[in-house]
Amino acid sequence: GQSWRCRFEIGFLVQMIKFPIFEPLLVWILSTKFLTFGLYTRAALAGLLFAVLTLPFTNFRLGVSNQAMASSPFKAILPTMARDIAYSLGRAALPAMIIARYSSRAHRLTASSPEVLFGAVAGACLLAAPFNELRDRQLSKSHAAHFMPLRSTFFAVIRSLLQAESLVLAYRYAPDAVRAVVDGASHWKLSKSIVAQWKVAPDVEFWALAGAVSVVVLLSCIIAETP
C-alpha cells in the first residue's frame, strides 16, 4: 500500500523539480540571443516547454496523492500548457507593471526586488488558476466533478501566496545555501573540480542542486510505490 511518508515526499520532490526547471528556463529563454522572438512569445515558449517537461511528474504526483485523479503521463496536456503559458506570460509582464506603478525616487524597485517578485509570482499564479481548474476537472476520474467557484478561488489565492513567498525566500537565501554546501564539500576533490567549472549565478546553482537531488529521491519513491 501507499505510505503517507512517500506520498508527502513525492509531492514535495515534484515541486523541488518544477522550480529548478522553470526558473532557469524562463531566465534563459527571455535573455538568450539564439531566439529573435518578442518578450511575450519567448515567455509563452518557456511555459510550453515547462508544461511538456514536467507533466508526467505532476500527473504522477496527483495520482499518488489523490485516488480520484488519473495519473496518465500526458493526460490533460492542453489545459496544463495553457496554465503554464499563462503563468509565464504573467511572470514576464507583471514586473514592469509593478515597477511602473510603485517605484519612486525614495524607493526604487527592480525586477529582483522581493516585493516585485512576490507580486509578479502571485499575480501570475492567479492568471493561471482558471486553467489549473480545467486541468483538475480533466484529470478527475469522476465525470460528475462539480465546479465550486468560492472554494476554487479561495485555494487559488492561498496557493498563489504560498508560491510567491516560497520563491522570494528561495531567491533571498539561495546564495547562502549554495555557499554552505560548497564549503561543506570543499574537502572532496571531485566536488571541488566540478564547482570550479560551474560559473553560474548562486541561485541557479541552488536550483540545479535541489533539482538533481530531488530527481534521485523521487525515482526511489516511484520505485517503492510501483507494485
Short mmCIF file of the C-alpha atoms (twelve columns), coordinates in Angstrom:
data_MODEL
# 
_entry.id   MODEL 
# 
loop_
_atom_site.group_PDB 
_atom_site.id 
_atom_site.type_symbol 
_atom_site.label_atom_id 
_atom_site.label_alt_id 
_atom_site.label_comp_id 
_atom_site.label_asym_id 
_atom_site.label_seq_id 
_atom_site.Cartn_x 
_atom_site.Cartn_y 
_atom_site.Cartn_z 
_atom_site.pdbx_PDB_model_num 
ATOM 1   C CA . GLY A 1   0.000   0.000  0.000   1 
ATOM 2   C CA . GLN A 2   0.951   3.626  -0.358  1 
ATOM 3   C CA . SER A 3   2.602   5.140  2.681   1 
ATOM 4   C CA . TRP A 4   1.827   8.646  3.901   1 
ATOM 5   C CA . ARG A 5   5.545   9.354  4.082   1 
ATOM 6   C CA . CYS A 6   6.185   8.514  0.442   1 
ATOM 7   C CA . ARG A 7   3.120   10.462 -0.716  1 
ATOM 8   C CA . PHE A 8   4.436   13.502 1.119   1 
ATOM 9   C CA . GLU A 9   7.929   13.019 -0.326  1 
ATOM 10  C CA . ILE A 10  6.585   12.689 -3.862  1 
ATOM 11  C CA . GLY A 11  4.527   15.888 -3.563  1 
ATOM 12  C CA . PHE A 12  7.435   17.803 -2.078  1 
ATOM 13  C CA . LEU A 13  10.018  16.492 -4.515  1 
ATOM 14  C CA . VAL A 14  7.888   17.194 -7.585  1 
ATOM 15  C CA . GLN A 15  7.781   20.844 -6.508  1 
ATOM 16  C CA . MET A 16  11.540  20.793 -5.964  1 
ATOM 17  C CA . ILE A 17  11.936  19.555 -9.532  1 
ATOM 18  C CA . LYS A 18  9.478   22.013 -11.082 1 
ATOM 19  C CA . PHE A 19  11.042  25.178 -9.623  1 
ATOM 20  C CA . PRO A 20  14.623  24.313 -10.687 1 
ATOM 21  C CA . ILE A 21  13.401  23.626 -14.208 1 
ATOM 22  C CA . PHE A 22  11.181  26.667 -14.616 1 
ATOM 23  C CA . GLU A 23  13.287  29.453 -13.085 1 
ATOM 24  C CA . PRO A 24  16.488  28.934 -15.161 1 
ATOM 25  C CA . LEU A 25  14.393  28.040 -18.222 1 
ATOM 26  C CA . LEU A 26  12.432  31.300 -18.084 1 
ATOM 27  C CA . VAL A 27  15.545  33.415 -17.457 1 
ATOM 28  C CA . TRP A 28  17.426  31.762 -20.310 1 
ATOM 29  C CA . ILE A 29  14.612  31.964 -22.869 1 
ATOM 30  C CA . LEU A 30  13.883  35.609 -22.043 1 
ATOM 31  C CA . SER A 31  17.559  36.606 -22.354 1 
ATOM 32  C CA . THR A 32  19.113  34.314 -24.961 1 
ATOM 33  C CA . LYS A 33  20.280  35.746 -28.268 1 
ATOM 34  C CA . PHE A 34  19.521  32.484 -30.054 1 
ATOM 35  C CA . LEU A 35  15.850  33.456 -30.257 1 
ATOM 36  C CA . THR A 36  14.611  36.516 -32.127 1 
ATOM 37  C CA . PHE A 37  11.039  36.455 -30.816 1 
ATOM 38  C CA . GLY A 38  9.450   39.191 -28.768 1 
ATOM 39  C CA . LEU A 39  9.154   39.095 -24.980 1 
ATOM 40  C CA . TYR A 40  5.712   37.529 -24.779 1 
ATOM 41  C CA . THR A 41  6.404   34.919 -27.456 1 
ATOM 42  C CA . ARG A 42  9.531   33.903 -25.544 1 
ATOM 43  C CA . ALA A 43  7.550   33.686 -22.303 1 
ATOM 44  C CA . ALA A 44  4.874   31.552 -23.968 1 
ATOM 45  C CA . LEU A 45  7.579   29.234 -25.309 1 
ATOM 46  C CA . ALA A 46  9.044   28.859 -21.814 1 
ATOM 47  C CA . GLY A 47  5.634   27.913 -20.445 1 
ATOM 48  C CA . LEU A 48  5.038   25.417 -23.253 1 
ATOM 49  C CA . LEU A 49  8.385   23.686 -22.733 1 
ATOM 50  C CA . PHE A 50  7.909   23.636 -18.981 1 
ATOM 51  C CA . ALA A 51  4.484   22.002 -19.297 1 
ATOM 52  C CA . VAL A 52  5.784   19.247 -21.564 1 
ATOM 53  C CA . LEU A 53  8.852   18.573 -19.397 1 
ATOM 54  C CA . THR A 54  7.009   18.340 -16.076 1 
ATOM 55  C CA . LEU A 55  3.580   16.940 -16.994 1 
ATOM 56  C CA . PRO A 56  4.441   13.259 -16.289 1 
ATOM 57  C CA . PHE A 57  5.822   14.188 -12.843 1 
ATOM 58  C CA . THR A 58  2.824   16.301 -11.855 1 
ATOM 59  C CA . ASN A 59  0.300   13.749 -13.107 1 
ATOM 60  C CA . PHE A 60  2.069   11.003 -11.189 1 
ATOM 61  C CA . ARG A 61  2.028   13.149 -8.042  1 
ATOM 62  C CA . LEU A 62  -1.726  13.744 -8.364  1 
ATOM 63  C CA . GLY A 63  -2.420  10.067 -8.946  1 
ATOM 64  C CA . VAL A 64  -0.434  9.092  -5.831  1 
ATOM 65  C CA . SER A 65  -1.869  11.770 -3.539  1 
ATOM 66  C CA . ASN A 66  -5.496  11.611 -4.732  1 
ATOM 67  C CA . GLN A 67  -7.120  8.349  -5.806  1 
ATOM 68  C CA . ALA A 68  -9.868  10.332 -7.583  1 
ATOM 69  C CA . MET A 69  -7.302  11.683 -10.065 1 
ATOM 70  C CA . ALA A 70  -5.972  9.841  -13.106 1 
ATOM 71  C CA . SER A 71  -2.182  9.578  -13.327 1 
ATOM 72  C CA . SER A 72  -1.717  9.007  -17.073 1 
ATOM 73  C CA . PRO A 73  1.586   10.717 -18.022 1 
ATOM 74  C CA . PHE A 74  0.208   13.086 -20.677 1 
ATOM 75  C CA . LYS A 75  -3.468  13.409 -19.787 1 
ATOM 76  C CA . ALA A 76  -4.857  16.980 -19.616 1 
ATOM 77  C CA . ILE A 77  -1.924  18.294 -21.633 1 
ATOM 78  C CA . LEU A 78  -3.881  21.169 -23.242 1 
ATOM 79  C CA . PRO A 79  -5.091  22.860 -20.017 1 
ATOM 80  C CA . THR A 80  -1.657  22.227 -18.494 1 
ATOM 81  C CA . MET A 81  0.044   24.005 -21.387 1 
ATOM 82  C CA . ALA A 82  -2.493  26.847 -21.183 1 
ATOM 83  C CA . ARG A 83  -1.883  27.155 -17.417 1 
ATOM 84  C CA . ASP A 84  1.899   27.256 -17.704 1 
ATOM 85  C CA . ILE A 85  1.840   29.637 -20.677 1 
ATOM 86  C CA . ALA A 86  -0.451  31.998 -18.744 1 
ATOM 87  C CA . TYR A 87  1.879   31.805 -15.734 1 
ATOM 88  C CA . SER A 88  4.954   32.508 -17.874 1 
ATOM 89  C CA . LEU A 89  3.278   35.470 -19.560 1 
ATOM 90  C CA . GLY A 90  2.383   36.853 -16.148 1 
ATOM 91  C CA . ARG A 91  5.947   36.424 -14.887 1 
ATOM 92  C CA . ALA A 92  7.257   38.276 -17.947 1 
ATOM 93  C CA . ALA A 93  4.731   41.136 -17.974 1 
ATOM 94  C CA . LEU A 94  3.898   41.879 -14.338 1 
ATOM 95  C CA . PRO A 95  7.330   43.011 -13.035 1 
ATOM 96  C CA . ALA A 96  7.419   46.014 -15.384 1 
ATOM 97  C CA . MET A 97  3.837   46.921 -14.470 1 
ATOM 98  C CA . ILE A 98  4.556   46.716 -10.737 1 
ATOM 99  C CA . ILE A 99  7.733   48.790 -11.077 1 
ATOM 100 C CA . ALA A 100 5.975   51.438 -13.160 1 
ATOM 101 C CA . ARG A 101 3.148   51.670 -10.632 1 
ATOM 102 C CA . TYR A 102 5.011   51.570 -7.319  1 
ATOM 103 C CA . SER A 103 8.638   52.564 -7.893  1 
ATOM 104 C CA . SER A 104 9.678   56.049 -6.780  1 
ATOM 105 C CA . ARG A 105 12.835  58.061 -6.198  1 
ATOM 106 C CA . ALA A 106 12.663  57.286 -2.491  1 
ATOM 107 C CA . HIS A 107 12.068  53.587 -3.065  1 
ATOM 108 C CA . ARG A 108 13.420  52.344 -6.378  1 
ATOM 109 C CA . LEU A 109 12.272  48.902 -7.393  1 
ATOM 110 C CA . THR A 110 13.895  46.427 -9.765  1 
ATOM 111 C CA . ALA A 111 12.769  43.106 -11.207 1 
ATOM 112 C CA . SER A 112 14.717  41.330 -8.453  1 
ATOM 113 C CA . SER A 113 13.184  43.325 -5.581  1 
ATOM 114 C CA . PRO A 114 11.364  40.959 -3.181  1 
ATOM 115 C CA . GLU A 115 8.098   42.905 -3.394  1 
ATOM 116 C CA . VAL A 116 8.200   42.889 -7.199  1 
ATOM 117 C CA . LEU A 117 8.942   39.163 -7.324  1 
ATOM 118 C CA . PHE A 118 6.184   38.437 -4.796  1 
ATOM 119 C CA . GLY A 119 3.604   40.464 -6.723  1 
ATOM 120 C CA . ALA A 120 4.619   39.017 -10.094 1 
ATOM 121 C CA . VAL A 121 4.524   35.402 -8.914  1 
ATOM 122 C CA . ALA A 122 1.242   35.786 -7.018  1 
ATOM 123 C CA . GLY A 123 -0.370  37.618 -9.938  1 
ATOM 124 C CA . ALA A 124 0.879   35.081 -12.469 1 
ATOM 125 C CA . CYS A 125 -0.477  32.224 -10.344 1 
ATOM 126 C CA . LEU A 126 -3.899  33.865 -10.234 1 
ATOM 127 C CA . LEU A 127 -3.855  34.354 -14.016 1 
ATOM 128 C CA . ALA A 128 -3.121  30.653 -14.444 1 
ATOM 129 C CA . ALA A 129 -5.654  29.470 -11.836 1 
ATOM 130 C CA . PRO A 130 -8.666  29.019 -14.193 1 
ATOM 131 C CA . PHE A 131 -6.632  26.715 -16.434 1 
ATOM 132 C CA . ASN A 132 -5.495  24.770 -13.374 1 
ATOM 133 C CA . GLU A 133 -9.150  24.204 -12.508 1 
ATOM 134 C CA . LEU A 134 -9.787  22.902 -16.039 1 
ATOM 135 C CA . ARG A 135 -6.779  20.616 -15.691 1 
ATOM 136 C CA . ASP A 136 -8.084  19.158 -12.422 1 
ATOM 137 C CA . ARG A 137 -11.504 18.554 -13.970 1 
ATOM 138 C CA . GLN A 138 -9.950  16.671 -16.900 1 
ATOM 139 C CA . LEU A 139 -7.803  14.567 -14.574 1 
ATOM 140 C CA . SER A 140 -10.722 13.699 -12.306 1 
ATOM 141 C CA . LYS A 141 -11.942 10.128 -12.714 1 
ATOM 142 C CA . SER A 142 -15.452 11.291 -11.824 1 
ATOM 143 C CA . HIS A 143 -17.289 12.751 -14.794 1 
ATOM 144 C CA . ALA A 144 -19.658 14.450 -12.355 1 
ATOM 145 C CA . ALA A 145 -16.949 16.658 -10.829 1 
ATOM 146 C CA . HIS A 146 -18.626 19.865 -9.700  1 
ATOM 147 C CA . PHE A 147 -17.107 23.315 -10.043 1 
ATOM 148 C CA . MET A 148 -17.298 25.263 -6.769  1 
ATOM 149 C CA . PRO A 149 -16.277 28.881 -7.505  1 
ATOM 150 C CA . LEU A 150 -15.785 30.075 -3.911  1 
ATOM 151 C CA . ARG A 151 -13.767 27.046 -2.876  1 
ATOM 152 C CA . SER A 152 -11.645 27.153 -6.040  1 
ATOM 153 C CA . THR A 153 -10.993 30.883 -5.659  1 
ATOM 154 C CA . PHE A 154 -10.025 30.500 -2.000  1 
ATOM 155 C CA . PHE A 155 -7.484  27.754 -2.688  1 
ATOM 156 C CA . ALA A 156 -6.154  29.582 -5.772  1 
ATOM 157 C CA . VAL A 157 -5.380  32.645 -3.632  1 
ATOM 158 C CA . ILE A 158 -3.729  30.528 -0.914  1 
ATOM 159 C CA . ARG A 159 -1.607  28.633 -3.444  1 
ATOM 160 C CA . SER A 160 -0.587  31.860 -5.156  1 
ATOM 161 C CA . LEU A 161 0.546   33.497 -1.914  1 
ATOM 162 C CA . LEU A 162 2.443   30.403 -0.784  1 
ATOM 163 C CA . GLN A 163 4.246   30.021 -4.110  1 
ATOM 164 C CA . ALA A 164 5.149   33.715 -4.177  1 
ATOM 165 C CA . GLU A 165 6.516   33.617 -0.631  1 
ATOM 166 C CA . SER A 166 8.483   30.424 -1.268  1 
ATOM 167 C CA . LEU A 167 10.187  31.900 -4.323  1 
ATOM 168 C CA . VAL A 168 11.016  35.156 -2.546  1 
ATOM 169 C CA . LEU A 169 12.626  33.202 0.308   1 
ATOM 170 C CA . ALA A 170 14.453  30.904 -2.097  1 
ATOM 171 C CA . TYR A 171 15.973  33.770 -4.067  1 
ATOM 172 C CA . ARG A 172 16.890  35.510 -0.822  1 
ATOM 173 C CA . TYR A 173 18.647  32.547 0.796   1 
ATOM 174 C CA . ALA A 174 19.802  30.512 -2.218  1 
ATOM 175 C CA . PRO A 175 23.276  32.125 -2.424  1 
ATOM 176 C CA . ASP A 176 23.870  31.436 1.285   1 
ATOM 177 C CA . ALA A 177 22.694  27.849 0.901   1 
ATOM 178 C CA . VAL A 178 24.956  27.272 -2.100  1 
ATOM 179 C CA . ARG A 179 27.975  28.687 -0.280  1 
ATOM 180 C CA . ALA A 180 27.270  26.450 2.713   1 
ATOM 181 C CA . VAL A 181 27.030  23.348 0.525   1 
ATOM 182 C CA . VAL A 182 30.165  24.245 -1.439  1 
ATOM 183 C CA . ASP A 183 32.130  24.975 1.729   1 
ATOM 184 C CA . GLY A 184 30.980  21.717 3.284   1 
ATOM 185 C CA . ALA A 185 32.001  19.694 0.234   1 
ATOM 186 C CA . SER A 186 35.215  21.592 -0.468  1 
ATOM 187 C CA . HIS A 187 37.354  18.832 1.019   1 
ATOM 188 C CA . TRP A 188 36.161  16.432 -1.694  1 
ATOM 189 C CA . LYS A 189 38.465  16.680 -4.682  1 
ATOM 190 C CA . LEU A 190 35.757  15.704 -7.190  1 
ATOM 191 C CA . SER A 191 33.193  18.232 -5.942  1 
ATOM 192 C CA . LYS A 192 35.836  20.954 -5.887  1 
ATOM 193 C CA . SER A 193 36.725  20.362 -9.533  1 
ATOM 194 C CA . ILE A 194 33.049  20.347 -10.569 1 
ATOM 195 C CA . VAL A 195 32.235  23.563 -8.710  1 
ATOM 196 C CA . ALA A 196 35.294  25.276 -10.194 1 
ATOM 197 C CA . GLN A 197 33.900  24.695 -13.698 1 
ATOM 198 C CA . TRP A 198 30.347  25.803 -12.826 1 
ATOM 199 C CA . LYS A 199 30.441  29.541 -13.298 1 
ATOM 200 C CA . VAL A 200 26.787  30.490 -12.922 1 
ATOM 201 C CA . ALA A 201 24.788  32.600 -10.505 1 
ATOM 202 C CA . PRO A 202 24.490  31.164 -6.976  1 
ATOM 203 C CA . ASP A 203 20.711  30.954 -7.147  1 
ATOM 204 C CA . VAL A 204 20.952  28.915 -10.373 1 
ATOM 205 C CA . GLU A 205 23.432  26.603 -8.628  1 
ATOM 206 C CA . PHE A 206 20.893  26.199 -5.845  1 
ATOM 207 C CA . TRP A 207 18.062  25.306 -8.227  1 
ATOM 208 C CA . ALA A 208 20.283  22.822 -10.068 1 
ATOM 209 C CA . LEU A 209 21.453  21.157 -6.857  1 
ATOM 210 C CA . ALA A 210 17.921  20.952 -5.425  1 
ATOM 211 C CA . GLY A 211 16.569  19.573 -8.685  1 
ATOM 212 C CA . ALA A 212 19.259  16.904 -9.062  1 
ATOM 213 C CA . VAL A 213 18.835  15.626 -5.515  1 
ATOM 214 C CA . SER A 214 15.044  15.687 -5.837  1 
ATOM 215 C CA . VAL A 215 15.065  13.655 -9.065  1 
ATOM 216 C CA . VAL A 216 17.143  10.914 -7.428  1 
ATOM 217 C CA . VAL A 217 14.957  10.707 -4.314  1 
ATOM 218 C CA . LEU A 218 11.737  10.926 -6.354  1 
ATOM 219 C CA . LEU A 219 12.812  7.994  -8.528  1 
ATOM 220 C CA . SER A 220 13.393  5.934  -5.399  1 
ATOM 221 C CA . CYS A 221 9.872   6.813  -4.208  1 
ATOM 222 C CA . ILE A 222 8.381   5.891  -7.577  1 
ATOM 223 C CA . ILE A 223 10.144  2.509  -7.490  1 
ATOM 224 C CA . ALA A 224 8.914   1.932  -3.929  1 
ATOM 225 C CA . GLU A 225 5.322   2.764  -4.936  1 
ATOM 226 C CA . THR A 226 5.343   0.570  -8.046  1 
ATOM 227 C CA . PRO A 227 3.564   -2.728 -7.342  1 
# 
